[in-house]
Amino acid sequence: MTATHHLWLPASTDLTLLSDEIHVWRIELDQPELQLQNLAATLSSDEMARAERFYFQEHRQRFIAGRGILRTILGRYLGIQPLQVQFNYQQRGKPVLADTFADSGLEFNLSHSQGMGLCAVNCTHPIGVDLEYIRSMSDIEALAKRFFLPREYEMLRSLSPNQQQEVFFRYWTCKEAYLKATGDGLSQLEQVEVLLTPTEPAKLQILEDWSLFELVPTNNYVAAVAIANYGWNLKCWQY
């Protein structure tokens, strides 16, 4: 796997986000009951209502943990309490900071899979992050044929079944991270060409200047971060 096994460091209390930095936070979504209660207390009424709509308790608890920890992280950058963080929602429900915080220039994106979440934060540029748990799927070639471009599909077909699983999810996270950064939906998945091999890191085959980072948050997970421009310094924090 070519994606870097970054060091996930504990963040210092006086957190500074420099203009050339991307901060990626690794979040454990399975939190103890007491911590969950504390996090739930930071959520807005509409977030709690959304949490209550989950059928399974595990999904409800993971939503509360993810949203509460997101509020805690953003509050640290903004110098406010988690409860004071306010969101607006774009189409497809993507949360962004409310207009009140426009001066901060803070951009963020959140992704979660199973019991893990990733939050990517930047000063000025829209950013996208996607995280996937590598799971065994029987119809991987059919999915690739449907959603991927011909070159990507051929690349996947040339691999052993074992390699196919990981490469499929690498393609998927790279495309999804870019679509989340631009605000385009999954219907645009086949518009985004990604160049990668089992031994080479991914690149976006598009005209604009975009940076793509592949990450391995832990075993059996792959992730990608997409952001406009080059020259970014990536820092990985463990919440």
Short mmCIF file of C-alpha atoms in Angstrom, two decimals, residues 8-238:
data_model
loop_
_atom_site.label_atom_id
_atom_site.label_comp_id
_atom_site.label_asym_id
_atom_site.label_seq_id
_atom_site.Cartn_x
_atom_site.Cartn_y
_atom_site.Cartn_z
CA TRP A 8 -1.25 10.28 14.51
CA LEU A 9 -0.09 12.57 17.28
CA PRO A 10 -1.95 13.94 20.30
CA ALA A 11 -2.73 17.58 19.54
CA SER A 12 -1.39 20.33 21.75
CA THR A 13 -3.92 22.46 23.62
CA ASP A 14 -2.87 25.70 21.89
CA LEU A 15 -3.73 24.52 18.41
CA THR A 16 -2.58 26.68 15.50
CA LEU A 17 -3.68 26.05 11.94
CA LEU A 18 -1.20 27.70 9.58
CA SER A 19 -2.30 28.89 6.14
CA ASP A 20 -0.37 26.11 4.36
CA GLU A 21 -1.59 23.33 6.63
CA ILE A 22 -4.23 20.62 6.52
CA HIS A 23 -5.11 19.04 9.84
CA VAL A 24 -6.68 15.58 9.78
CA TRP A 25 -8.21 14.25 12.99
CA ARG A 26 -8.73 10.55 13.67
CA ILE A 27 -11.83 10.01 15.78
CA GLU A 28 -13.00 6.92 17.67
CA LEU A 29 -16.79 6.82 17.35
CA ASP A 30 -17.36 4.09 19.95
CA GLN A 31 -17.16 6.16 23.12
CA PRO A 32 -17.97 5.16 26.73
CA GLU A 33 -21.43 6.05 28.05
CA LEU A 34 -20.31 8.96 30.24
CA GLN A 35 -18.37 10.56 27.39
CA LEU A 36 -21.39 10.09 25.11
CA GLN A 37 -23.59 11.96 27.58
CA ASN A 38 -21.08 14.83 27.68
CA LEU A 39 -20.95 14.96 23.87
CA ALA A 40 -24.75 14.78 23.54
CA ALA A 41 -24.98 17.87 25.77
CA THR A 42 -23.07 19.88 23.13
CA LEU A 43 -25.48 19.06 20.29
CA SER A 44 -28.23 21.33 18.99
CA SER A 45 -31.87 20.27 19.20
CA ASP A 46 -32.01 19.45 15.47
CA GLU A 47 -28.90 17.25 15.82
CA MET A 48 -30.45 15.40 18.77
CA ALA A 49 -33.67 14.94 16.80
CA ARG A 50 -31.62 13.49 13.94
CA ALA A 51 -29.79 11.17 16.37
CA GLU A 52 -33.13 9.89 17.68
CA ARG A 53 -34.20 8.90 14.16
CA PHE A 54 -31.51 6.18 13.93
CA TYR A 55 -33.08 2.76 14.34
CA PHE A 56 -30.03 1.06 15.84
CA GLN A 57 -28.57 2.30 19.09
CA GLU A 58 -25.01 1.80 17.78
CA HIS A 59 -25.68 4.15 14.84
CA ARG A 60 -27.32 6.71 17.13
CA GLN A 61 -24.35 6.65 19.51
CA ARG A 62 -21.82 6.94 16.68
CA PHE A 63 -23.67 9.95 15.25
CA ILE A 64 -23.67 11.67 18.67
CA ALA A 65 -19.96 10.93 19.13
CA GLY A 66 -19.04 12.10 15.62
CA ARG A 67 -21.01 15.33 15.77
CA GLY A 68 -20.02 16.10 19.37
CA ILE A 69 -16.32 15.53 18.69
CA LEU A 70 -16.56 17.60 15.48
CA ARG A 71 -18.00 20.47 17.55
CA THR A 72 -15.19 20.05 20.11
CA ILE A 73 -12.48 20.13 17.41
CA LEU A 74 -13.95 23.15 15.58
CA GLY A 75 -14.49 24.93 18.91
CA ARG A 76 -10.76 24.61 19.64
CA TYR A 77 -9.86 26.38 16.38
CA LEU A 78 -12.54 29.05 16.85
CA GLY A 79 -11.81 29.57 20.56
CA ILE A 80 -15.42 28.87 21.60
CA GLN A 81 -17.36 26.17 23.47
CA PRO A 82 -18.54 23.14 21.40
CA LEU A 83 -22.16 24.14 22.06
CA GLN A 84 -21.55 27.58 20.49
CA VAL A 85 -20.53 26.11 17.12
CA GLN A 86 -23.33 26.61 14.59
CA PHE A 87 -23.79 24.91 11.25
CA ASN A 88 -25.51 25.58 7.96
CA TYR A 89 -26.33 22.69 5.65
CA GLN A 90 -25.61 22.59 1.94
CA GLN A 91 -27.57 20.40 -0.45
CA ARG A 92 -27.16 16.72 0.38
CA GLY A 93 -26.87 17.70 4.05
CA LYS A 94 -23.16 18.57 4.13
CA PRO A 95 -22.51 20.68 7.26
CA VAL A 96 -20.53 23.92 6.92
CA LEU A 97 -19.91 26.60 9.53
CA ALA A 98 -22.71 29.14 9.87
CA ASP A 99 -22.19 32.60 8.34
CA THR A 100 -21.39 33.99 11.80
CA PHE A 101 -17.99 32.28 11.52
CA ALA A 102 -17.25 33.36 7.94
CA ASP A 103 -14.35 35.58 9.09
CA SER A 104 -12.49 32.54 10.46
CA GLY A 105 -12.16 31.13 6.93
CA LEU A 106 -12.29 27.68 8.55
CA GLU A 107 -13.23 24.86 6.16
CA PHE A 108 -13.80 21.29 7.28
CA ASN A 109 -15.17 17.94 6.15
CA LEU A 110 -16.09 14.80 8.05
CA SER A 111 -16.25 11.15 7.01
CA HIS A 112 -16.95 8.00 8.98
CA SER A 113 -16.97 4.26 8.41
CA GLN A 114 -17.80 1.62 11.01
CA GLY A 115 -16.37 2.84 14.35
CA MET A 116 -13.95 5.42 12.97
CA GLY A 117 -14.25 8.98 11.74
CA LEU A 118 -11.89 11.44 10.06
CA CYS A 119 -12.23 15.22 10.16
CA ALA A 120 -10.12 17.36 7.79
CA VAL A 121 -9.66 21.08 8.56
CA ASN A 122 -8.13 23.90 6.51
CA CYS A 123 -7.93 27.69 6.67
CA THR A 124 -9.31 28.89 3.36
CA HIS A 125 -9.88 26.15 0.78
CA PRO A 126 -12.86 23.81 0.50
CA ILE A 127 -11.66 20.35 1.53
CA GLY A 128 -13.01 16.82 1.15
CA VAL A 129 -12.19 13.68 3.10
CA ASP A 130 -13.44 10.14 2.62
CA LEU A 131 -12.82 7.10 4.80
CA GLU A 132 -13.73 3.51 3.95
CA TYR A 133 -13.39 0.22 5.77
CA ILE A 134 -11.98 -2.34 3.34
CA ARG A 135 -14.62 -5.03 3.27
CA SER A 136 -14.92 -8.07 1.05
CA MET A 137 -17.41 -7.57 -1.77
CA SER A 138 -18.42 -10.21 -4.28
CA ASP A 139 -19.46 -7.88 -7.11
CA ILE A 140 -16.40 -5.61 -7.13
CA GLU A 141 -15.76 -5.83 -10.89
CA ALA A 142 -19.41 -5.11 -11.68
CA LEU A 143 -19.34 -2.06 -9.40
CA ALA A 144 -16.10 -0.85 -10.97
CA LYS A 145 -17.57 -1.28 -14.44
CA ARG A 146 -20.61 0.76 -13.46
CA PHE A 147 -18.92 3.61 -11.54
CA PHE A 148 -15.35 3.81 -12.81
CA LEU A 149 -13.80 5.02 -16.06
CA PRO A 150 -12.56 2.45 -18.61
CA ARG A 151 -8.87 2.88 -17.67
CA GLU A 152 -9.67 2.47 -13.97
CA TYR A 153 -11.82 -0.59 -14.62
CA GLU A 154 -9.10 -2.23 -16.73
CA MET A 155 -6.52 -1.49 -14.04
CA LEU A 156 -8.73 -3.15 -11.40
CA ARG A 157 -9.44 -6.18 -13.60
CA SER A 158 -5.72 -6.82 -14.04
CA LEU A 159 -5.23 -7.40 -10.29
CA SER A 160 -5.56 -10.45 -8.08
CA PRO A 161 -8.87 -10.66 -6.15
CA ASN A 162 -7.02 -9.78 -2.96
CA GLN A 163 -5.55 -6.58 -4.44
CA GLN A 164 -8.85 -5.68 -6.08
CA GLN A 165 -10.59 -5.02 -2.75
CA GLU A 166 -8.03 -2.48 -1.58
CA VAL A 167 -7.59 -0.76 -4.96
CA PHE A 168 -11.37 -0.46 -5.40
CA PHE A 169 -11.66 1.38 -2.09
CA ARG A 170 -8.63 3.55 -2.87
CA TYR A 171 -10.28 4.66 -6.13
CA TRP A 172 -13.56 5.21 -4.30
CA THR A 173 -12.11 7.33 -1.46
CA CYS A 174 -10.10 9.50 -3.88
CA LYS A 175 -13.10 10.23 -6.08
CA GLU A 176 -15.43 10.76 -3.13
CA ALA A 177 -12.97 13.12 -1.36
CA TYR A 178 -12.77 15.26 -4.51
CA LEU A 179 -16.57 15.29 -4.95
CA LYS A 180 -17.04 16.27 -1.31
CA ALA A 181 -14.54 19.13 -1.70
CA THR A 182 -16.33 20.46 -4.81
CA GLY A 183 -19.83 19.75 -3.49
CA ASP A 184 -20.70 17.50 -6.46
CA GLY A 185 -22.77 14.41 -5.84
CA LEU A 186 -21.92 10.75 -6.39
CA SER A 187 -23.64 10.98 -9.78
CA GLN A 188 -20.41 12.67 -10.92
CA LEU A 189 -18.26 9.72 -9.78
CA GLU A 190 -17.34 8.66 -13.30
CA GLN A 191 -16.35 12.22 -14.24
CA VAL A 192 -13.34 12.13 -11.93
CA GLU A 193 -10.42 10.10 -13.25
CA VAL A 194 -7.89 8.82 -10.73
CA LEU A 195 -4.49 7.45 -11.69
CA LEU A 196 -3.06 4.90 -9.26
CA THR A 197 -1.47 1.45 -9.08
CA PRO A 198 -0.89 -0.96 -6.20
CA THR A 199 2.57 0.59 -5.76
CA GLU A 200 2.04 4.23 -6.78
CA PRO A 201 0.08 6.90 -4.90
CA ALA A 202 -3.06 8.31 -6.48
CA LYS A 203 -3.23 11.43 -8.63
CA LEU A 204 -6.28 13.24 -9.97
CA GLN A 205 -6.33 13.37 -13.76
CA ILE A 206 -8.04 16.75 -14.07
CA LEU A 207 -7.12 20.15 -15.43
CA GLU A 208 -7.27 22.24 -12.29
CA ASP A 209 -4.59 22.18 -9.63
CA TRP A 210 -5.71 19.74 -6.98
CA SER A 211 -3.80 17.92 -4.28
CA LEU A 212 -4.73 14.41 -3.24
CA PHE A 213 -3.44 12.68 -0.12
CA GLU A 214 -3.99 9.01 0.62
CA LEU A 215 -3.97 7.94 4.26
CA VAL A 216 -4.09 4.66 6.16
CA PRO A 217 -5.76 5.62 9.47
CA THR A 218 -5.41 2.04 10.77
CA ASN A 219 -5.43 -1.53 9.49
CA ASN A 220 -8.15 -2.38 6.94
CA TYR A 221 -9.06 1.26 6.34
CA VAL A 222 -8.16 3.59 3.50
CA ALA A 223 -8.81 7.32 3.29
CA ALA A 224 -8.17 10.26 0.99
CA VAL A 225 -8.12 14.05 1.35
CA ALA A 226 -8.67 16.35 -1.65
CA ILE A 227 -8.01 20.09 -1.70
CA ALA A 228 -7.35 22.75 -4.35
CA ASN A 229 -3.78 23.98 -4.94
CA TYR A 230 -0.41 22.46 -4.07
CA GLY A 231 2.24 22.77 -1.40
CA TRP A 232 0.17 21.63 1.55
CA ASN A 233 1.67 20.45 4.82
CA LEU A 234 -0.40 17.62 6.28
CA LYS A 235 -0.64 17.07 10.04
CA CYS A 236 -2.47 14.11 11.55
CA TRP A 237 -3.96 14.32 15.05
CA GLN A 238 -5.50 11.65 17.23
#
